[in-house]
CSV table of C-alpha atoms (C1' of nucleotides) in Angstrom, one decimal:
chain,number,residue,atom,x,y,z
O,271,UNK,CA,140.0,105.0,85.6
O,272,UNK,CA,136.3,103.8,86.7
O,273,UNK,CA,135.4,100.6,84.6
O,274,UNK,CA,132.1,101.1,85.3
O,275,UNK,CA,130.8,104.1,84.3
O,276,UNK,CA,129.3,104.4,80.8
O,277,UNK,CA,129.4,108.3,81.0
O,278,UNK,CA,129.4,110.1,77.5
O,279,UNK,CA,130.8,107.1,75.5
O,280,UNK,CA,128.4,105.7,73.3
O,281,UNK,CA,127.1,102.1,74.0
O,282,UNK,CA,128.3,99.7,71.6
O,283,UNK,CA,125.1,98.8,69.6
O,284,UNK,CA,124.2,95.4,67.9
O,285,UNK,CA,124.2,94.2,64.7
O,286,UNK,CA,123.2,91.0,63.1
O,287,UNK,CA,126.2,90.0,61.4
O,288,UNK,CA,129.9,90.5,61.1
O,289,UNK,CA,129.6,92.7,57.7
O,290,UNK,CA,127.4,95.4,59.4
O,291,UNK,CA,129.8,95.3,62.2
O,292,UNK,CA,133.1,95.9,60.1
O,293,UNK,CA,131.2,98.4,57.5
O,294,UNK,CA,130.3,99.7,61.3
O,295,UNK,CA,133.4,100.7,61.9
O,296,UNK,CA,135.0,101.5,59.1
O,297,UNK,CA,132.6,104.6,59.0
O,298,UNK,CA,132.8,105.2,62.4
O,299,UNK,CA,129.6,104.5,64.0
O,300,UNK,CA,130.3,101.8,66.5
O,301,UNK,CA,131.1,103.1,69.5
O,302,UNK,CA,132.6,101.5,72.8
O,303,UNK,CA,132.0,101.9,76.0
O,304,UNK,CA,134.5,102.3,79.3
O,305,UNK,CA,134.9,98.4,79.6
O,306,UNK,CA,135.7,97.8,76.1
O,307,UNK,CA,138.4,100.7,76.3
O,308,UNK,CA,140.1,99.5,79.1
O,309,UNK,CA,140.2,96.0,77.6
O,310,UNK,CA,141.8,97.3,74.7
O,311,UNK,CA,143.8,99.1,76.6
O,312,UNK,CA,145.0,96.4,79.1
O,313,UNK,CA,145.3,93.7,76.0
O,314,UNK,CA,147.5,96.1,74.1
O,315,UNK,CA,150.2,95.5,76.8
O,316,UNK,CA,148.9,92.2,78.2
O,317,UNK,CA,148.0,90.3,75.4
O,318,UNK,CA,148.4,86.8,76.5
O,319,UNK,CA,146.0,87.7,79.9
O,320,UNK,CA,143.6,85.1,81.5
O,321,UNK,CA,140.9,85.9,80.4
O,322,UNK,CA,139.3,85.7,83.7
O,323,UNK,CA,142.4,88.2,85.0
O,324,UNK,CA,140.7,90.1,82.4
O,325,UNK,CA,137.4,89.9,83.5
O,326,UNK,CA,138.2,90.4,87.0
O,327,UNK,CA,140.6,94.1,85.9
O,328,UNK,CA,137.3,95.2,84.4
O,329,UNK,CA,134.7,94.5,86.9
O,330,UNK,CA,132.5,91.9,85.1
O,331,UNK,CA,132.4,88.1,85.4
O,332,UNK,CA,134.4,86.0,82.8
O,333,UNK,CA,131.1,85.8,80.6
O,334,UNK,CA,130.4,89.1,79.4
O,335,UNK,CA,134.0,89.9,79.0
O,336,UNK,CA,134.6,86.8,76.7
O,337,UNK,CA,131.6,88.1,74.9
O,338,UNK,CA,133.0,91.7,74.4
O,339,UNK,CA,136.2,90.4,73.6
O,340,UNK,CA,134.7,88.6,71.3
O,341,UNK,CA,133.0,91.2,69.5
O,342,UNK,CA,136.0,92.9,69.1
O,343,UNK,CA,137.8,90.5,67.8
O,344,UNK,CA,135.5,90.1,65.1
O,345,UNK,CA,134.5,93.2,64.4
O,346,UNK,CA,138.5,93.8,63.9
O,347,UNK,CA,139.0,96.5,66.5
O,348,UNK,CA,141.7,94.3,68.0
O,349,UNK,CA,143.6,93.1,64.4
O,350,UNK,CA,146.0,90.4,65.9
O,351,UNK,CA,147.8,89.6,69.0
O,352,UNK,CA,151.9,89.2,68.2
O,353,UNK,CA,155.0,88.9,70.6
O,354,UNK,CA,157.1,91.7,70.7
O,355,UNK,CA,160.5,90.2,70.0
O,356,UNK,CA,163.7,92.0,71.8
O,357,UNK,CA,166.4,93.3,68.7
O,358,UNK,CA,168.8,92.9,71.1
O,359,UNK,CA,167.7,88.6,70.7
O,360,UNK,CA,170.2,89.1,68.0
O,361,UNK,CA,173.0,91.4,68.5
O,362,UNK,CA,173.6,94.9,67.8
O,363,UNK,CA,171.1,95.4,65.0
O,364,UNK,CA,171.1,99.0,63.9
O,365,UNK,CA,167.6,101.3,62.8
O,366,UNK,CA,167.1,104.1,60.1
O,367,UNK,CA,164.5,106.0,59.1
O,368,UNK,CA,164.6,107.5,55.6
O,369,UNK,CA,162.9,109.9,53.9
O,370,UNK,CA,162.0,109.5,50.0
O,371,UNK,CA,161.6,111.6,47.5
O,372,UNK,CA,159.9,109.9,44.1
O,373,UNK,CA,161.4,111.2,40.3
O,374,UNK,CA,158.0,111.5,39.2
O,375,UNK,CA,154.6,111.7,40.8
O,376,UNK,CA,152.2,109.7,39.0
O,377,UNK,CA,150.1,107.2,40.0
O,378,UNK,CA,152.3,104.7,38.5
O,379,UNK,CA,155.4,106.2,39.7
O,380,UNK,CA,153.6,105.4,43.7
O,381,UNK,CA,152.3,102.1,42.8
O,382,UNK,CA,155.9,100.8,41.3
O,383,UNK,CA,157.6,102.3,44.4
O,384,UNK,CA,155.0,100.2,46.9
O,385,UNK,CA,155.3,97.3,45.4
O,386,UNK,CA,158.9,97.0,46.1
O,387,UNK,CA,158.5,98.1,49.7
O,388,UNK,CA,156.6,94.8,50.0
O,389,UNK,CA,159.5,92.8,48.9
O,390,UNK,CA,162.3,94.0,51.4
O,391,UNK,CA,161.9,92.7,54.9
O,392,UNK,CA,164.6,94.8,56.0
O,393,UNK,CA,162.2,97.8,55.3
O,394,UNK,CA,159.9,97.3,58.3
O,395,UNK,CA,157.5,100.5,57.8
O,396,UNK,CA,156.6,102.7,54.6
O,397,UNK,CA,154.1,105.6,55.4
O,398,UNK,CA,153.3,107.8,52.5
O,399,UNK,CA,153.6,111.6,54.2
O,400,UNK,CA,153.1,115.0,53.0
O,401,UNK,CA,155.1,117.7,53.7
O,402,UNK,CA,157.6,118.2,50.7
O,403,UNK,CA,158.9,114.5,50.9
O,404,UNK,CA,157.0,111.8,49.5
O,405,UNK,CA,157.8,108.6,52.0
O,406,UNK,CA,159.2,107.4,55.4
O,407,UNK,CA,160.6,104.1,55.9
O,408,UNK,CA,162.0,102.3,59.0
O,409,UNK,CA,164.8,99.7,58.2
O,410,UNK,CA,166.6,97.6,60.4
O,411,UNK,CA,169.8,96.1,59.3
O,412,UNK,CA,172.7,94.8,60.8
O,413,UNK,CA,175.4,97.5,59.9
O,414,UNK,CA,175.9,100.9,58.5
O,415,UNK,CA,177.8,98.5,55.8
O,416,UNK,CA,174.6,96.4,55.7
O,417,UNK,CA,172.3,99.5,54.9
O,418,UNK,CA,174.8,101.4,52.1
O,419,UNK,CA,174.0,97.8,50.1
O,420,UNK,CA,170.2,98.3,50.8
O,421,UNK,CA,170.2,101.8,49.8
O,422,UNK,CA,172.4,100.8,46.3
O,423,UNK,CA,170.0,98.1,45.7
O,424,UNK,CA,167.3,100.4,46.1
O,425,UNK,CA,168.5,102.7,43.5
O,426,UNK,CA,169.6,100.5,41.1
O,427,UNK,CA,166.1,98.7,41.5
O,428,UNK,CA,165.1,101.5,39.1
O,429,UNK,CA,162.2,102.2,41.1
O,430,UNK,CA,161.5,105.6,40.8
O,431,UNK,CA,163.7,106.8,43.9
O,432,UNK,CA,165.0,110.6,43.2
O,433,UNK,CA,166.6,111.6,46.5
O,434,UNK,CA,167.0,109.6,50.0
O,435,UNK,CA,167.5,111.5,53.5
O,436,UNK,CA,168.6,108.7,55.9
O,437,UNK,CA,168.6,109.4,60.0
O,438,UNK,CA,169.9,106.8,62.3
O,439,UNK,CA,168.6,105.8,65.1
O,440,UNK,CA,171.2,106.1,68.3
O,441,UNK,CA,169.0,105.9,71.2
O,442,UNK,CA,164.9,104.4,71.2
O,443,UNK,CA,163.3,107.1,73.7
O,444,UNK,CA,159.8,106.0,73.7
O,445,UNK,CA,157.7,103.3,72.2
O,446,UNK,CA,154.1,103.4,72.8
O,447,UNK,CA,150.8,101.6,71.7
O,448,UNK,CA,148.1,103.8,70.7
O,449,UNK,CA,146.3,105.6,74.2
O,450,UNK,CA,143.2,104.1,73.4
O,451,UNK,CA,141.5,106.1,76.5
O,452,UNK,CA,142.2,109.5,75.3
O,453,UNK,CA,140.6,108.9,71.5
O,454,UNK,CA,137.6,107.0,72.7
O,455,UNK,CA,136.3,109.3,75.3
O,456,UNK,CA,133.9,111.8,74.5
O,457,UNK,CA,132.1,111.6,71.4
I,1242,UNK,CA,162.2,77.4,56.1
I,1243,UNK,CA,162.5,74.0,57.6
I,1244,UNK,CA,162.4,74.0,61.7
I,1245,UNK,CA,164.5,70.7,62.0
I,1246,UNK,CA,167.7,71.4,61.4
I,1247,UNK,CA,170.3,73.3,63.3
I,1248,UNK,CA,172.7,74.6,60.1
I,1249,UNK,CA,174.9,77.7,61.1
I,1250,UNK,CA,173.2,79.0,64.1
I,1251,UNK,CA,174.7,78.3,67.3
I,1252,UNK,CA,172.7,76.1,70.0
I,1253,UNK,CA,171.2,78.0,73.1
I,1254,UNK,CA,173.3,77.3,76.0
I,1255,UNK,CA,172.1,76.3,79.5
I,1256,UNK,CA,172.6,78.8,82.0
I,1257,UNK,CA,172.1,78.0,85.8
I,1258,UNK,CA,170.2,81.0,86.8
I,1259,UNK,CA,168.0,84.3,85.1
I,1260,UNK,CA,170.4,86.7,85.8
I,1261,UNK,CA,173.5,84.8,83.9
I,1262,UNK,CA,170.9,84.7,80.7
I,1263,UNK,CA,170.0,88.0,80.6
I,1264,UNK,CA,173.3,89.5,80.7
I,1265,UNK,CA,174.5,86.9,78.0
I,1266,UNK,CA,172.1,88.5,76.1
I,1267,UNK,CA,172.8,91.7,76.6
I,1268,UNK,CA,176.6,90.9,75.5
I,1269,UNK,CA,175.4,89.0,72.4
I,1270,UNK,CA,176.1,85.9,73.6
I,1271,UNK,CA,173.2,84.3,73.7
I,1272,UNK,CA,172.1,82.3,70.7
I,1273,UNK,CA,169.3,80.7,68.8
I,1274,UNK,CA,168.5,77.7,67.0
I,1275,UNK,CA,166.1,77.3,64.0
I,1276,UNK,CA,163.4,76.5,66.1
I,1277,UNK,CA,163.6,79.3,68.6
I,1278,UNK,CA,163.6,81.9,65.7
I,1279,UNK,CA,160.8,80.1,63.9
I,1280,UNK,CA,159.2,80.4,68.0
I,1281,UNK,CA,159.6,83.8,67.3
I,1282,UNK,CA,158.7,84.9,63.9
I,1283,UNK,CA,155.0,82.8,64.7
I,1284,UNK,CA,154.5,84.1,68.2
I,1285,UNK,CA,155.4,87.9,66.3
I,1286,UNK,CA,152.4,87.5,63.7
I,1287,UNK,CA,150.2,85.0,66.1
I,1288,UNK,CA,150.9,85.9,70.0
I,1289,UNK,CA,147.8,83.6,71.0
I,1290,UNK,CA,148.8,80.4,69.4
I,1291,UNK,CA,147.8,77.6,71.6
I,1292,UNK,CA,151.1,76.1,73.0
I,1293,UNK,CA,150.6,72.7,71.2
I,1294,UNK,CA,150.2,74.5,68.0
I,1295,UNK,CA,153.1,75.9,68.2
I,1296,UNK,CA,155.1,73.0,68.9
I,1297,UNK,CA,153.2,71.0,66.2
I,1298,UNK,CA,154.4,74.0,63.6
I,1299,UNK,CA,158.2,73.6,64.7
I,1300,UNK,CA,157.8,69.9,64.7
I,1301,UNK,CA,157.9,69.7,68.5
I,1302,UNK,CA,156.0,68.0,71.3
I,1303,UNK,CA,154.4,70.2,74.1
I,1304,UNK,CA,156.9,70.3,76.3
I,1305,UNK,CA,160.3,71.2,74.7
I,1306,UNK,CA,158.5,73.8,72.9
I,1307,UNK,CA,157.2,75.0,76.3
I,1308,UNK,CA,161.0,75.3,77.7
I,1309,UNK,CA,161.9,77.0,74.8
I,1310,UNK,CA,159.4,79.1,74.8
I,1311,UNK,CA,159.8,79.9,78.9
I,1312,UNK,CA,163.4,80.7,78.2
I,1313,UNK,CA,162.7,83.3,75.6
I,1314,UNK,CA,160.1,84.9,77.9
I,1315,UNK,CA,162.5,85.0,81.1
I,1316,UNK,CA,165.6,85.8,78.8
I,1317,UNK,CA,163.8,89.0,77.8
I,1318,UNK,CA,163.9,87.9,73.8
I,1319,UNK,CA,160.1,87.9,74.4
I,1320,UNK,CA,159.6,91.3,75.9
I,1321,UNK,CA,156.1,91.5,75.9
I,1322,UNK,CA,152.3,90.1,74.4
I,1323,UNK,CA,150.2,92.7,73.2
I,1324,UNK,CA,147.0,92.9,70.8
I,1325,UNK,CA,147.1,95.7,67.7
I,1326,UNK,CA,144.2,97.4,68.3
I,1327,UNK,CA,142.6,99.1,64.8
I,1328,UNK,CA,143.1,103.0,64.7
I,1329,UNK,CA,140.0,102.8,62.8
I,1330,UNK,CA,137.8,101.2,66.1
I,1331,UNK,CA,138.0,105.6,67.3
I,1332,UNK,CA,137.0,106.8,64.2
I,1333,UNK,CA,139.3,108.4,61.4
I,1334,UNK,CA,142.6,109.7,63.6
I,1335,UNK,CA,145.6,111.4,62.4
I,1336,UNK,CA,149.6,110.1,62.4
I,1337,UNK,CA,152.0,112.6,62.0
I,1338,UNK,CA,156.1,112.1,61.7
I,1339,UNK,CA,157.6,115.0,63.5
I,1340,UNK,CA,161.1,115.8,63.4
I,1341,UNK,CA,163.2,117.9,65.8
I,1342,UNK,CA,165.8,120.2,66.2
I,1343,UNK,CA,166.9,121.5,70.1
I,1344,UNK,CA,167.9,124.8,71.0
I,1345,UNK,CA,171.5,123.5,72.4
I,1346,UNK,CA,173.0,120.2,72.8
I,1347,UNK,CA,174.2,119.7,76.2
I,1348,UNK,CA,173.4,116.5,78.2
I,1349,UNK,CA,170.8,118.3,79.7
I,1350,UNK,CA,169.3,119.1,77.1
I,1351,UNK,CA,168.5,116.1,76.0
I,1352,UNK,CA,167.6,114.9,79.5
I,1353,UNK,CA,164.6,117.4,79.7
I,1354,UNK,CA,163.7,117.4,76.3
I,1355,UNK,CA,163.2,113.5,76.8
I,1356,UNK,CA,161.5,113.3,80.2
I,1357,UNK,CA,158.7,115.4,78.7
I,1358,UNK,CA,158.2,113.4,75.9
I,1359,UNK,CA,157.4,110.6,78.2
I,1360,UNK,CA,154.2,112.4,79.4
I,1361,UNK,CA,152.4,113.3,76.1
I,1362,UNK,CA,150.4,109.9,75.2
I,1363,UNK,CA,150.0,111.8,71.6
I,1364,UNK,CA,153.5,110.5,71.5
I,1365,UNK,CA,153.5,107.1,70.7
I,1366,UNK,CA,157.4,107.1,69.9
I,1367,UNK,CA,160.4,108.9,69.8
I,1368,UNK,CA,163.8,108.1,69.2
I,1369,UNK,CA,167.2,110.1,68.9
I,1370,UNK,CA,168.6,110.5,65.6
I,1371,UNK,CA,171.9,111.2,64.0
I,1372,UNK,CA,171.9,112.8,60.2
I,1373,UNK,CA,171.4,116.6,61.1
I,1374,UNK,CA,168.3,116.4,63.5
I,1375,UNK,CA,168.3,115.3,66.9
I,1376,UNK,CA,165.0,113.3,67.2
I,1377,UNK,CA,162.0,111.6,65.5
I,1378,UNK,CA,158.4,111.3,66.9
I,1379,UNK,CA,155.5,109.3,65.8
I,1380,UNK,CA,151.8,111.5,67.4
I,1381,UNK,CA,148.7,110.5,66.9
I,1382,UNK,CA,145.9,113.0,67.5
I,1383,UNK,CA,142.4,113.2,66.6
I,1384,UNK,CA,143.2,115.7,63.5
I,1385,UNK,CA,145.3,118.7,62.6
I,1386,UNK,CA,143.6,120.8,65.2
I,1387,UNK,CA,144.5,118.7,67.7
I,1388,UNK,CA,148.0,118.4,66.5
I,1389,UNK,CA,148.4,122.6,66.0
I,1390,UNK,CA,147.7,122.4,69.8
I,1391,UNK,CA,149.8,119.9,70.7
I,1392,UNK,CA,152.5,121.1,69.1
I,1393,UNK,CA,151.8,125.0,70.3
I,1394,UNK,CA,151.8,123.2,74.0
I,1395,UNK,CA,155.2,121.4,73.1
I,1396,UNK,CA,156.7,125.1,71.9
I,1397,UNK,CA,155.1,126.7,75.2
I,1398,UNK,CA,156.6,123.8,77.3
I,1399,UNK,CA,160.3,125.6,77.1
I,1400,UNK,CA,161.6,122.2,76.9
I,1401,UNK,CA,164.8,123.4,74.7
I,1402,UNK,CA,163.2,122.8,70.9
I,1403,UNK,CA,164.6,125.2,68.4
I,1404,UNK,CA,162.6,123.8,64.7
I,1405,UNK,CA,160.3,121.1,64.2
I,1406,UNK,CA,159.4,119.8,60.7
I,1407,UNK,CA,155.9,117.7,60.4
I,1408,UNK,CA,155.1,115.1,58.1
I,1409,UNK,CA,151.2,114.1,58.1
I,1410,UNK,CA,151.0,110.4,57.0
I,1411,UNK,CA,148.4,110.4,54.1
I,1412,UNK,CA,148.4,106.2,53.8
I,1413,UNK,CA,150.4,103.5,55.8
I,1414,UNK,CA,151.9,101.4,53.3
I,1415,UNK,CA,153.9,98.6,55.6
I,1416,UNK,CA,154.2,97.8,59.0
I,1417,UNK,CA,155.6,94.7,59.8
I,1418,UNK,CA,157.2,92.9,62.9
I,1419,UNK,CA,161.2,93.0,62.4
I,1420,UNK,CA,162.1,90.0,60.5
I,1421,UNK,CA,163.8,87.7,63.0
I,1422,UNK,CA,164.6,84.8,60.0
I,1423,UNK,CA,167.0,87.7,58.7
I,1424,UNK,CA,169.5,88.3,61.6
I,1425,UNK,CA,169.4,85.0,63.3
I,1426,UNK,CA,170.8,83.2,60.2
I,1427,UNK,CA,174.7,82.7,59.9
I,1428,UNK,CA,176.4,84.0,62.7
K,119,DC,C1',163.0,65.1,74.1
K,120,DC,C1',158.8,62.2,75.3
K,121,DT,C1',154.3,60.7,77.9
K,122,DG,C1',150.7,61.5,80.9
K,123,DA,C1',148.1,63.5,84.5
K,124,DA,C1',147.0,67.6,87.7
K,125,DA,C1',146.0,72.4,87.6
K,126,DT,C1',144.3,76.1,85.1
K,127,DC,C1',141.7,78.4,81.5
K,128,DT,C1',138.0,78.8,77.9
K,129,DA,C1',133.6,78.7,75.9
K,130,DT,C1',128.9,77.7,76.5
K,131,DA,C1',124.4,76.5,78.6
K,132,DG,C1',121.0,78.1,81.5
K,133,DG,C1',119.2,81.6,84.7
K,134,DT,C1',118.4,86.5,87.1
K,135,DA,C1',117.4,91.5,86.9
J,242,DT,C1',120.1,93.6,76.8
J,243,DA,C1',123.5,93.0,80.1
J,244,DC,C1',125.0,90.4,83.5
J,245,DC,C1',125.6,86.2,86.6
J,246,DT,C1',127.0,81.0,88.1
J,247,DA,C1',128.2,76.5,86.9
J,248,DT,C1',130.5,73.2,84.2
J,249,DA,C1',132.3,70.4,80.3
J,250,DG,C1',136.0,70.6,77.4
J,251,DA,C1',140.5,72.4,76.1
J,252,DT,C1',145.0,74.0,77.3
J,253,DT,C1',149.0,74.7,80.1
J,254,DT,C1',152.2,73.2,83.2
J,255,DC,C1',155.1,69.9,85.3
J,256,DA,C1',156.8,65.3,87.3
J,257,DG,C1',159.0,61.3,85.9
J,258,DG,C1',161.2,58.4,82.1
DNA sequence: CCTGAAATCTATAGGTA
DNA sequence: TACCTATAGATTTCAGG
């Protein structure tokens, strides 16, 4: 892909402070251009790049791309920069997702069941779905043994729980970052 | 959690050469002190630490902290850096859970039914599954319309699926790094 | 595991189109 | 506004103790 070109993506546009720039995005209006994708694109699996390398992959001089990056930064388009940390650092660890189905479906009844997703760190992701079920969660535990005691704890926590579906993960396929490129293009 | 002491968790061992660390790890072998994990569970949340930070936070000088680190990255315990990028910077998008079921289960199956998964970027993951259905996928697509024609474009494909069952995600409610404090303790 | 200094990288000032 | 070059200051890397 051509770094240069600003094509049909919108130019990002300025704003005079960080609040206009968040409340920006948050309904959509800023727009980036090619350079700004493909610095997303190349942090998102390169995060701890030169930023001169940076620069350089994008055609610009280490000046405009710090600024950019900058920008982005602050406006929250890149949240955080973390380490992806092996599970095998630590020995066979093993994965499940699980699907959730809540007793009740108040707004209490959601709000109880949250708030105890916050408090296990062995539950890694909670999405609220539709689609007959009411929750996925990803948990990694050591064992099969290791999950069964998460799973009682979980229903004896009281919170709301109804029915649980659990698949095991036997083999990661694909893991992805978001393709930035194909959601920015073309407004 | 205290980064000075070394407790229950078994000291990392010198190794003479890359090769000999990365298959210790591989084989489990290969373990980690306080400080490495507490390496770890920062550089997870905070990938862009300056180096002396990070050694200040696990009460070490530059330098150690800087081996430590090196032998993480080259042991393949750090895999990779990589910045989260906001799914909000592209304007609203959609996540959908997506469950599948193949036609047939022979090895080939599998094979072809995986290979094309690795060419969609809608598909951000996928992973094989025990518990009654054979695999999971995370997609991301603009909205429903886009994921209708994905998924039309997946039937088409021939690539061996039988049933799918979709699951839009209406809120994300957690998504954190795995907890590495958890499964380092107490080996 | 420490100190310290060379090599590299970052952030900013000042200037061009 | 968007980009450039140049540079002081910070950080990273590594030799030697």
């Amino acid at each position: 892909m051509d770094a240069g070109g600003e094509a049909d993506l919108c130019l990002l546009t300025r704003f005079t402070n960080r609040k206009d720039l968040v409340s920006s995005i948050k309904h959509g209006r800023l727009k980036l251009d090619n350079r700004d994708v493909r610095i997303l694109s190349i942090l998102q699996k390169e995060g701890r790049i030169p930023k001169a390398a940076l620069a350089e992959r994008v055609n610009l001089s280490a000046t405009p791309c710090w600024e950019r990056l900058k920008r982005l930064e602050e406006a929250g388009i890149i949240e955080r920069y973390g380490a992806k940390v092996s599970m095998k650092a630590f020995g066979p660890l093993t994965q499940v997702f699980v699907q959730i189905e809540l007793e009740a479906h108040h707004a209490e009844n959601f709000a109880r069941f949250e708030r105890a997703m916050a408090d296990i760190p062995e539950i890694v992701e909670c999405w609220a779905v539709g689609g007959g079920i009411d929750y996925f969660l990803k948990v990694v535990v050591r064992d099969l043994e290791a999950y069964q005691d998460l799973v009682d704890q979980l229903l004896a926590a009281e919170i709301g729980v109804n029915r649980y579906y659990s698949y095991v993960v036997t083999m990661p396929v694909k893991e992805e970052p978001v393709p930035v490129e194909l959601f920015a293009a073309t407004d």
